mmCIF file of C-alpha atoms in Angstrom:
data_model
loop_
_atom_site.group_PDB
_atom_site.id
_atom_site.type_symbol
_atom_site.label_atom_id
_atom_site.label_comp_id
_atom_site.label_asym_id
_atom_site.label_seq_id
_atom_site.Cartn_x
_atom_site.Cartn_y
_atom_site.Cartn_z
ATOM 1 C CA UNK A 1 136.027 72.990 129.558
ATOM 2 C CA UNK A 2 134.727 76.051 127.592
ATOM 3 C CA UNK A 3 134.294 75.337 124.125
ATOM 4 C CA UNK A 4 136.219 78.881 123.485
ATOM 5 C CA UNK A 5 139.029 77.529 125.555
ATOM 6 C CA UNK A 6 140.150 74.818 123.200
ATOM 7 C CA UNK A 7 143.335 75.841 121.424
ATOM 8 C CA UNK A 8 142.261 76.187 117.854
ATOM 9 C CA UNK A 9 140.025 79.306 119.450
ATOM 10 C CA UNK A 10 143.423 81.219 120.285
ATOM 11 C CA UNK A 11 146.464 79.843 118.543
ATOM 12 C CA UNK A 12 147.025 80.123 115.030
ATOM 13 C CA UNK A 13 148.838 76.832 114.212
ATOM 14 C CA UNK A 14 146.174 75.230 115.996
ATOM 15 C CA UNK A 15 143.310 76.667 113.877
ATOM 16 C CA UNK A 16 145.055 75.997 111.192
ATOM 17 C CA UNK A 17 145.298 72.174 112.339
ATOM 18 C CA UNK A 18 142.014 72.126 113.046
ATOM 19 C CA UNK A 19 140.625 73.077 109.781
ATOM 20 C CA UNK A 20 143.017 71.019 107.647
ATOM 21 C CA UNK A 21 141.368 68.063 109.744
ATOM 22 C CA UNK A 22 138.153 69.384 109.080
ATOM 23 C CA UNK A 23 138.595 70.010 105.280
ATOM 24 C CA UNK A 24 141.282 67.385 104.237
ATOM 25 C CA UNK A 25 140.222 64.195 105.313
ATOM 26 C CA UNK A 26 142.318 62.497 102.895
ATOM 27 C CA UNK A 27 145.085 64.878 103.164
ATOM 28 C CA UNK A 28 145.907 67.918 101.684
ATOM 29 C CA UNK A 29 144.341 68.964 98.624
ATOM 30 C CA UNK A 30 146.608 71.556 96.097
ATOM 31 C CA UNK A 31 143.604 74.288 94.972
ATOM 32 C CA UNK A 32 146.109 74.530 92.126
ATOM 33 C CA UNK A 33 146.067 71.582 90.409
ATOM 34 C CA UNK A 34 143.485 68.952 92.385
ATOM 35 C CA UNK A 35 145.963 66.275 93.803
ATOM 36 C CA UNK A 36 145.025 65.254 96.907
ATOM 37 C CA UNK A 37 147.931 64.143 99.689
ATOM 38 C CA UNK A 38 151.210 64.939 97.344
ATOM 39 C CA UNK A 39 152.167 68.001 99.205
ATOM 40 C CA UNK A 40 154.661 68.894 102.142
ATOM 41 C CA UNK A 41 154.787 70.721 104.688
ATOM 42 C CA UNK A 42 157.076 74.270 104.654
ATOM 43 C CA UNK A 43 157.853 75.204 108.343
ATOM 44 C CA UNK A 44 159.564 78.664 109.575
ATOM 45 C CA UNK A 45 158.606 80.823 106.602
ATOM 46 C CA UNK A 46 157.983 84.392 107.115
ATOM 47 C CA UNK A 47 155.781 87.419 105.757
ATOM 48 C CA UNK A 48 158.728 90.407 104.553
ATOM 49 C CA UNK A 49 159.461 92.755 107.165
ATOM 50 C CA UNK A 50 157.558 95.851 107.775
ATOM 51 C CA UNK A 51 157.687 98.427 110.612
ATOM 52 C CA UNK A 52 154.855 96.280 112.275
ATOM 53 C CA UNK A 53 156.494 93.196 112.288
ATOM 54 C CA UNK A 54 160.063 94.096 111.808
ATOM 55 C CA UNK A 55 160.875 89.929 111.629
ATOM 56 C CA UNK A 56 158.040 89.633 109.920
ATOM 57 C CA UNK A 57 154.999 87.333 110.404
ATOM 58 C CA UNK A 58 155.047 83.253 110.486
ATOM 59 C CA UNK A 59 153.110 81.497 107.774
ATOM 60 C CA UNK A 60 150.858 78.817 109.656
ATOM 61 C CA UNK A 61 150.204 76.112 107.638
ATOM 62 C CA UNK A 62 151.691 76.522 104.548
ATOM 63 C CA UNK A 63 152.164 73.604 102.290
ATOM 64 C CA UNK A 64 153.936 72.922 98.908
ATOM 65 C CA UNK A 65 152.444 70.519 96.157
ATOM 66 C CA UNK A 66 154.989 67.649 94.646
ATOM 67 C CA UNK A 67 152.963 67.834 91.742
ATOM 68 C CA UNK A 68 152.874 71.812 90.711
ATOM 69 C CA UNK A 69 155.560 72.978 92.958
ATOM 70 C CA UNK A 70 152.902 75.338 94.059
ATOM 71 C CA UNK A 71 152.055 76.718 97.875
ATOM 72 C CA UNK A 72 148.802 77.306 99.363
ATOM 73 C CA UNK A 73 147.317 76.982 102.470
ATOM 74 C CA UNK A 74 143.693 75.602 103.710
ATOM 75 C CA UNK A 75 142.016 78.981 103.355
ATOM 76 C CA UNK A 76 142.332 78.560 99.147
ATOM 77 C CA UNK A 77 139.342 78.239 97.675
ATOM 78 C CA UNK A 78 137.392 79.298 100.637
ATOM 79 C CA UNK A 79 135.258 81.405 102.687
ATOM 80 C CA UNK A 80 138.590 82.347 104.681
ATOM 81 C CA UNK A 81 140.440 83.188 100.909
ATOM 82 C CA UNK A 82 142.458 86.941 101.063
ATOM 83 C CA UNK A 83 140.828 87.747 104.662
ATOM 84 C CA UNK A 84 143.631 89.826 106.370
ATOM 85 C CA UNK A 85 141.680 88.076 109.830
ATOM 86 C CA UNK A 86 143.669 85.408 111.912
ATOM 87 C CA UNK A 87 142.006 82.328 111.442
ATOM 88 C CA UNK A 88 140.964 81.776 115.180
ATOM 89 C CA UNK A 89 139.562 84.432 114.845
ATOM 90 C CA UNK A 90 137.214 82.989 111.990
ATOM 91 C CA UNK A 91 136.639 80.366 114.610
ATOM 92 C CA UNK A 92 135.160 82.156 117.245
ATOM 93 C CA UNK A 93 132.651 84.054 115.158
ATOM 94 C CA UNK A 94 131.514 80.551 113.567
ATOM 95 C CA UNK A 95 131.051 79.160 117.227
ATOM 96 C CA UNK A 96 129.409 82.254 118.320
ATOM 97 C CA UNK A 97 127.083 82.471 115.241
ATOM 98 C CA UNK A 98 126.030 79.022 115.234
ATOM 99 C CA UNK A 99 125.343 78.853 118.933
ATOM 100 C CA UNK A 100 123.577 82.157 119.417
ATOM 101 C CA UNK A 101 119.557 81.134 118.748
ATOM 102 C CA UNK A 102 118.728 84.094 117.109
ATOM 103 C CA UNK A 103 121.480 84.915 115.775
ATOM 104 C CA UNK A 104 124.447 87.662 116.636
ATOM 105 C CA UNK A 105 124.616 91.103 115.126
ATOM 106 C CA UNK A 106 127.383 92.195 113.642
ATOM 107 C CA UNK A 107 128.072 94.845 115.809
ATOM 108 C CA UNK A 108 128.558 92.910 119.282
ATOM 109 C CA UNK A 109 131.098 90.631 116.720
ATOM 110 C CA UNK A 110 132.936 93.437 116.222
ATOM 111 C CA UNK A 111 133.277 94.734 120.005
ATOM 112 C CA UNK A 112 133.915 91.181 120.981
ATOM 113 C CA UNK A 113 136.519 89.912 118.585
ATOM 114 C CA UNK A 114 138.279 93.267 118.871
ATOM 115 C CA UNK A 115 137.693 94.089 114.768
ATOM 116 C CA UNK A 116 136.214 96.410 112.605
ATOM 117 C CA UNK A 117 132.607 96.605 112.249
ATOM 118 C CA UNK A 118 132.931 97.007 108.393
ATOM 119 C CA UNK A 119 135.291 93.417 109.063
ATOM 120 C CA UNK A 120 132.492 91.667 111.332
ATOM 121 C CA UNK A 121 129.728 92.759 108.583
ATOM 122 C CA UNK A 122 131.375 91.113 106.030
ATOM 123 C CA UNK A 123 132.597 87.838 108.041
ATOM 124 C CA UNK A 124 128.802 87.576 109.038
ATOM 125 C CA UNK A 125 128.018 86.796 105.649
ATOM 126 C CA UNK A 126 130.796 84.643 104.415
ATOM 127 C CA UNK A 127 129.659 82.452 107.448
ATOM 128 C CA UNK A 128 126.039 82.509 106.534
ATOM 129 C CA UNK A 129 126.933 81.570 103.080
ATOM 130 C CA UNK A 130 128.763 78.446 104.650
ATOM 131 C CA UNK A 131 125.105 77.968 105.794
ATOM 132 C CA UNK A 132 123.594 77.707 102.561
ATOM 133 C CA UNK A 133 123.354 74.666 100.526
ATOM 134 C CA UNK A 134 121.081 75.582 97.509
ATOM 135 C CA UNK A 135 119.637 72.301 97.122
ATOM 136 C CA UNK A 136 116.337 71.426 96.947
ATOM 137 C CA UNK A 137 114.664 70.236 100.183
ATOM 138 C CA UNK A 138 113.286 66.851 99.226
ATOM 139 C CA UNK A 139 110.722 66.967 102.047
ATOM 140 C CA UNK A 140 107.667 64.852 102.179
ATOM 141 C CA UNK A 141 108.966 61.208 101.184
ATOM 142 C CA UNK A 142 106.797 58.549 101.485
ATOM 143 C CA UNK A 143 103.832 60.516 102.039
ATOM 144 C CA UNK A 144 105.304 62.161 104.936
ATOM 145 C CA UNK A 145 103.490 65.875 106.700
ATOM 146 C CA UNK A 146 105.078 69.300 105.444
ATOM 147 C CA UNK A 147 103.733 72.371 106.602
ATOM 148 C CA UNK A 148 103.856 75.175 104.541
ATOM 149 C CA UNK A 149 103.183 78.795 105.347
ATOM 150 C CA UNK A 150 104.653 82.455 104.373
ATOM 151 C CA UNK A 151 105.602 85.496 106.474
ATOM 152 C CA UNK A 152 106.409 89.321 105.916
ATOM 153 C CA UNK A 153 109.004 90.950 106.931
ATOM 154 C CA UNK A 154 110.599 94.221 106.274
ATOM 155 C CA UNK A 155 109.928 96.445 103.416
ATOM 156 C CA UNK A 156 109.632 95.152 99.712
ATOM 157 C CA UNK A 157 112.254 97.670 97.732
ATOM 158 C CA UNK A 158 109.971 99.756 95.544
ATOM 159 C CA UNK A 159 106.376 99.100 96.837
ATOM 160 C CA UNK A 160 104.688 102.130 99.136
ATOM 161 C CA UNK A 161 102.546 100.910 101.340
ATOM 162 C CA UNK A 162 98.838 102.633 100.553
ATOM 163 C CA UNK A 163 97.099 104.548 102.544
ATOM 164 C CA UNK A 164 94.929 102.593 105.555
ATOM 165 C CA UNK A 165 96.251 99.148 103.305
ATOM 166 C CA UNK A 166 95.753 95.962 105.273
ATOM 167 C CA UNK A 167 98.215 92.796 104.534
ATOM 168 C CA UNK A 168 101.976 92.546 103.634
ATOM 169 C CA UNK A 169 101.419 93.475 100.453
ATOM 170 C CA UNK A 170 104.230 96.479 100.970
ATOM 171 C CA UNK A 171 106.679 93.979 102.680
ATOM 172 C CA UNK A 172 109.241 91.485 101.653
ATOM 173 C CA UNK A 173 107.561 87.466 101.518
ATOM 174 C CA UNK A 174 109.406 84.699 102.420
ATOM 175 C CA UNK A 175 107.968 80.885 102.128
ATOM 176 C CA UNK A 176 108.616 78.317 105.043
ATOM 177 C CA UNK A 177 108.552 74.431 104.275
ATOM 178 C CA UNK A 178 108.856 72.210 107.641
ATOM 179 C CA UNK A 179 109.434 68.334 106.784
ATOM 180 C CA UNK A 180 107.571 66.942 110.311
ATOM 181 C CA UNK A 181 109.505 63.579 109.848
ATOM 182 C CA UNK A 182 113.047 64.578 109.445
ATOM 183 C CA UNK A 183 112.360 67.784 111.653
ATOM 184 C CA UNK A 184 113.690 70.412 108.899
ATOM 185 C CA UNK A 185 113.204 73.034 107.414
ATOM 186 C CA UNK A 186 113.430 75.097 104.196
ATOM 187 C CA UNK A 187 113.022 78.870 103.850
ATOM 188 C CA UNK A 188 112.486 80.783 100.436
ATOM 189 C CA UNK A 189 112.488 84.551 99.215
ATOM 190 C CA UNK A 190 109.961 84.816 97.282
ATOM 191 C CA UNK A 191 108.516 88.244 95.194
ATOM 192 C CA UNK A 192 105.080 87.079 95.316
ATOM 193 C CA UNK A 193 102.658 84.773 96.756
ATOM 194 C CA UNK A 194 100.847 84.219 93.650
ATOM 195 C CA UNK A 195 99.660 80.448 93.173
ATOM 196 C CA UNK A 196 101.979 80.236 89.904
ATOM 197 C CA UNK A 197 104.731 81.332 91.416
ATOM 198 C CA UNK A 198 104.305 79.424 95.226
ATOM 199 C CA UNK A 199 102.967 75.786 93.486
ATOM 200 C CA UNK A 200 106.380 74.961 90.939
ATOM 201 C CA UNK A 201 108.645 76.089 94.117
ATOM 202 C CA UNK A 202 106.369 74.287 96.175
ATOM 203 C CA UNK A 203 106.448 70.661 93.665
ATOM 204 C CA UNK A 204 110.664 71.239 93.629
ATOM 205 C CA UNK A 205 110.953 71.131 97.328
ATOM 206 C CA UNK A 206 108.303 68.340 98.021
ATOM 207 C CA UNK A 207 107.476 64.679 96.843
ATOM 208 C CA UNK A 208 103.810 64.422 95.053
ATOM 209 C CA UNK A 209 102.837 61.911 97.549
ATOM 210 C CA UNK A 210 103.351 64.264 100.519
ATOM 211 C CA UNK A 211 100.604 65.581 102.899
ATOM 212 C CA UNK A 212 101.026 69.168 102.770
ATOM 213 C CA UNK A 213 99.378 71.254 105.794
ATOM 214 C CA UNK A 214 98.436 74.792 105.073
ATOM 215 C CA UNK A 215 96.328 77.781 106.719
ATOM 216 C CA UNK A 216 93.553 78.647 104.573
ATOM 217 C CA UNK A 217 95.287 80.952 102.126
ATOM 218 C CA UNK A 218 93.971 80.961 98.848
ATOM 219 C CA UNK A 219 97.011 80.289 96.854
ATOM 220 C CA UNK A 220 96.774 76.911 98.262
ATOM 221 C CA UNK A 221 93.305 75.665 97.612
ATOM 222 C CA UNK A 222 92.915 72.637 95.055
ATOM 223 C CA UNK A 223 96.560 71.282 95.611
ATOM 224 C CA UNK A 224 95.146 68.125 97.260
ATOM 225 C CA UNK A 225 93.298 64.853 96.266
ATOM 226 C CA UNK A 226 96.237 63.949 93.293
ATOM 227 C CA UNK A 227 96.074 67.185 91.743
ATOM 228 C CA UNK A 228 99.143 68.448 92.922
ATOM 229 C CA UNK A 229 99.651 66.391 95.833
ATOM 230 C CA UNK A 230 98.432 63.127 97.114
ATOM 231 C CA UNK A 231 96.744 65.166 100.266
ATOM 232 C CA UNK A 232 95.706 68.576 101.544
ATOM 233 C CA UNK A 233 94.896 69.461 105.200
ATOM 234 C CA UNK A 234 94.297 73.016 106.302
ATOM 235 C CA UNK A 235 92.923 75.006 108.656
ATOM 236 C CA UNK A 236 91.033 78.447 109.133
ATOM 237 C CA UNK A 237 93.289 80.684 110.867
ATOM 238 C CA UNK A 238 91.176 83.576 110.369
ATOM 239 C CA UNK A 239 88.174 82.154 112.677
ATOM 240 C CA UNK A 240 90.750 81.268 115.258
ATOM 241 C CA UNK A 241 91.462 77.532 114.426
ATOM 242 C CA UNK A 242 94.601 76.946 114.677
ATOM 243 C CA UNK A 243 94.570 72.553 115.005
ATOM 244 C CA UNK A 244 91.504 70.759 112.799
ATOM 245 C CA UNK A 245 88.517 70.073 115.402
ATOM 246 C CA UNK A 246 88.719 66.337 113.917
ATOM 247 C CA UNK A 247 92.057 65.516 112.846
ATOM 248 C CA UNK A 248 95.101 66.795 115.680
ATOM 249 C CA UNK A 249 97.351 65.960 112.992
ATOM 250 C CA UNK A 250 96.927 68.960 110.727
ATOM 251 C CA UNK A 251 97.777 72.375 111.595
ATOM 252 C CA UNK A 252 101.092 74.066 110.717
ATOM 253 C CA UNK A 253 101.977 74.632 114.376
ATOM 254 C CA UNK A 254 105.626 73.584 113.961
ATOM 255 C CA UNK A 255 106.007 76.280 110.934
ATOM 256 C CA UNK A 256 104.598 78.914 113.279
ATOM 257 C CA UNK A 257 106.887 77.976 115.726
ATOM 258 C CA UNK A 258 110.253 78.224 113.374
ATOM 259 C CA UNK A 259 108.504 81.998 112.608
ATOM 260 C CA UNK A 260 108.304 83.113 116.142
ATOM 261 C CA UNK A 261 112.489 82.294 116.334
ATOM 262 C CA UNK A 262 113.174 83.835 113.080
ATOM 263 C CA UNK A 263 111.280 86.911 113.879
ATOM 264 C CA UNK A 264 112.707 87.459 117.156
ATOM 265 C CA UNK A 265 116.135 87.434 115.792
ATOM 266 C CA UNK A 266 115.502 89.621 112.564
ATOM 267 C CA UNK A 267 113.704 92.083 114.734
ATOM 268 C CA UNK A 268 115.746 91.830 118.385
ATOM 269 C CA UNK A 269 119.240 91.197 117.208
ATOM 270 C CA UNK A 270 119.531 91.962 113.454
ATOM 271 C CA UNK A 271 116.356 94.925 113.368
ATOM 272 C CA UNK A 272 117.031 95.665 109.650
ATOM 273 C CA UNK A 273 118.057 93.548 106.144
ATOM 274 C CA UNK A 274 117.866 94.570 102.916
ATOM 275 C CA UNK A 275 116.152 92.366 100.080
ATOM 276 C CA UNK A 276 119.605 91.545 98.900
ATOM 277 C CA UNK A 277 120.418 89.708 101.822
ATOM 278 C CA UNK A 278 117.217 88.046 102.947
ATOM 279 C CA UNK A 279 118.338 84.608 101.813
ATOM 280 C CA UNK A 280 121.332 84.828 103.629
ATOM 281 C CA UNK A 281 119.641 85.570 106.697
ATOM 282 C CA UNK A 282 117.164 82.893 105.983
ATOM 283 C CA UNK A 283 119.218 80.230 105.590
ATOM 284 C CA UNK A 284 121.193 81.193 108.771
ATOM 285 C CA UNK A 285 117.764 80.490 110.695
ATOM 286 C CA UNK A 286 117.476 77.155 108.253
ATOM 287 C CA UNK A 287 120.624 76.057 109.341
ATOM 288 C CA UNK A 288 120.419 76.718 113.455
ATOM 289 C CA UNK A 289 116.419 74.821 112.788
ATOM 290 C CA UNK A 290 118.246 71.790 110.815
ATOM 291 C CA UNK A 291 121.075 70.954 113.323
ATOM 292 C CA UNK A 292 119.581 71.621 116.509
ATOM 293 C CA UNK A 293 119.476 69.778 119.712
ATOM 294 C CA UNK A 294 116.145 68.501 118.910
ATOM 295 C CA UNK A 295 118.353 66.703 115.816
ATOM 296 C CA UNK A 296 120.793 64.941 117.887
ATOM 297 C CA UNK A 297 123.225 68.345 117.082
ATOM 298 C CA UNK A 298 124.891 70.186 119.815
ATOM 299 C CA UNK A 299 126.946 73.590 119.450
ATOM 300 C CA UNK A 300 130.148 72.040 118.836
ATOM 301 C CA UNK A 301 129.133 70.093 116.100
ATOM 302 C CA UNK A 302 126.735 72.135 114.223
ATOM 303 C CA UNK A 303 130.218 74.634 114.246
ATOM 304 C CA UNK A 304 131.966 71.469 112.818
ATOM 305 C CA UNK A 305 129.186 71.297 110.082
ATOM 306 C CA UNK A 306 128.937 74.745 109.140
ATOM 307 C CA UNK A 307 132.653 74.789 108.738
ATOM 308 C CA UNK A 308 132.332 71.780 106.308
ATOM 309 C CA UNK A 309 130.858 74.000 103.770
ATOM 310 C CA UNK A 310 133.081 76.533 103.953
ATOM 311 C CA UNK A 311 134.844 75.287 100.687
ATOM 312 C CA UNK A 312 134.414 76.761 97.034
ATOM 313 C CA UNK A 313 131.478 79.788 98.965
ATOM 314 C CA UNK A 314 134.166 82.453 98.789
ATOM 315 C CA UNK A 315 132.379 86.053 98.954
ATOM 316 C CA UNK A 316 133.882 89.855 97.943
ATOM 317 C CA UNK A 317 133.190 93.142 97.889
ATOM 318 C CA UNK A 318 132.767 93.079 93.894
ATOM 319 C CA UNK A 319 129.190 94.663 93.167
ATOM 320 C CA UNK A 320 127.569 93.719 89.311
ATOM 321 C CA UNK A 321 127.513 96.221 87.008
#
């Protein structure tokens, strides 16, 4: 059967069901006050009537706390907080995000699910934020291989690109860390690829004792032997090498192959993101690398997982001042 056939993809109650299991392993949890499993169920209440719903609409999965005598529902406290969206609907978008390779605009979201654009925009991003972990990467344990290598992409706000310039100097720079053991990756915004910005970044995302594999890129020279790490293997990309004549072992292949899907989907399906928003984007990508099939993760359950972190990742429209 269709994964979009299950019931929690169409009725209400049942998406509601579905995420309580997913979030409340131990039972419900009041957002009010913290206590976990000391709160009942309240069955048959209703929205107040308006011309749309003269009756007006049935509260799925609405629950009362023992403890505060306050209500609240699954979506408190989470990605799915104040959206006027029916939950399945939340649902589908996760499954069809998480299962689409390189990714799903916003647009077809918003002819498929049958909502606004302006609506599908702004669920896009709550979901990537589920996505997004923010914690360091950890790579490289027990002198395990991570490659490391940087891309452009875009425009960098600001910069003008001179006149017959060469490079990516004009474009937004993002950093790629692939762990070759536990098959994952790690991508990173960056505003330059100067050597004292990329090597702290580079020592919080990777034991000393790893064997990092880079192109030839200055910014990485002299990070070998113990001085940064325990060892350095790169090779010359510019004179066509792309695997070490002597060693098979080091090239940063795998990185070069995360680029080629995260390029196809910023340029084929997304075509345009703002600085503001490249980490989202980026960790979308991270995510789909990290719990592929290749990782023992098919679609079902990498939607399971993202869902997992849709708690306390709530996103509005609130700009800073």
């Amino acid at each position: 059967m269709s994964v979009l056939s299950a019931p929690y993809m169409h009725d209400e109650a049942a998406a509601f069901a579905h995420v309580e299991a997913m979030l409340w392993a131990d039972g419900p949890v009041c957002p009010h006050c913290g206590v976990v499993d000391s709160a009942y169920k309240l069955e048959g209440v209703r929205t107040k009537a308006s011309k749309k719903n003269p009756e007006g609409k049935e509260r799925h999965g609405l629950w009362k706390c023992r403890e505060c005598r306050k209500q609240f529902t699954v979506r408190k406290g989470t990605i799915f907080e104040e959206s006027h969206l029916p939950l399945h609907l939340w649902l589908q978008a996760i499954h069809l995000m998480v299962s689409s390779k390189k990714g799903i605009s916003s647009h077809q979201l918003h002819r498929v699910l049958g909502i606004t654009y302006k609506s599908a925009w702004f669920l896009t991003h709550r979901i990537r934020e589920c996505m997004r972990d923010g914690a360091l990467a950890g790579f490289g344990g027990n002198g395990g291989i991570v490659e490391v290598d940087e891309t452009f992409i875009g425009k960098e706000p600001g910069v003008k690109k001179a006149k017959n310039a060469r490079g990516g100097s004009h474009k937004m720079k993002m950093v790629t860390l692939v762990d070759r053991t536990t098959k994952k990756a790690k991508s990173i915004v960056v505003d330059d690829l100067k050597k004292s910005t990329l090597i702290p970044m580079l020592q919080e995302n990777i034991a000393r004792e790893a064997y990092v594999m880079t192109d030839e890129a200055k910014q990485y020279q002299g990070i070998g032997a113990g001085k940064v790490f325990d060892a350095h293997g790169w090779t010359q990309h510019g004179a066509g090498q792309y695997v070490d004549y002597e060693d098979s072992e080091i090239h940063t292949n795998t990185v070069e192959g995360f680029y080629s899907i995260f390029k196809r989907g910023m340029k084929g399906v997304y075509q345009h993101c703002g600085k503001q928003h490249l980490h989202r984007y980026a960790a979308e990508f991270d995510f789909r690398y990290n719990n592929r099939v290749a990782n023992g993760v098919d679609d079902v359950e990498r939607g399971a997982r993202a869902l997992t972190g849709a708690v306390g990742k709530r996103l509005t429209y609130d700009q800073p001042n």
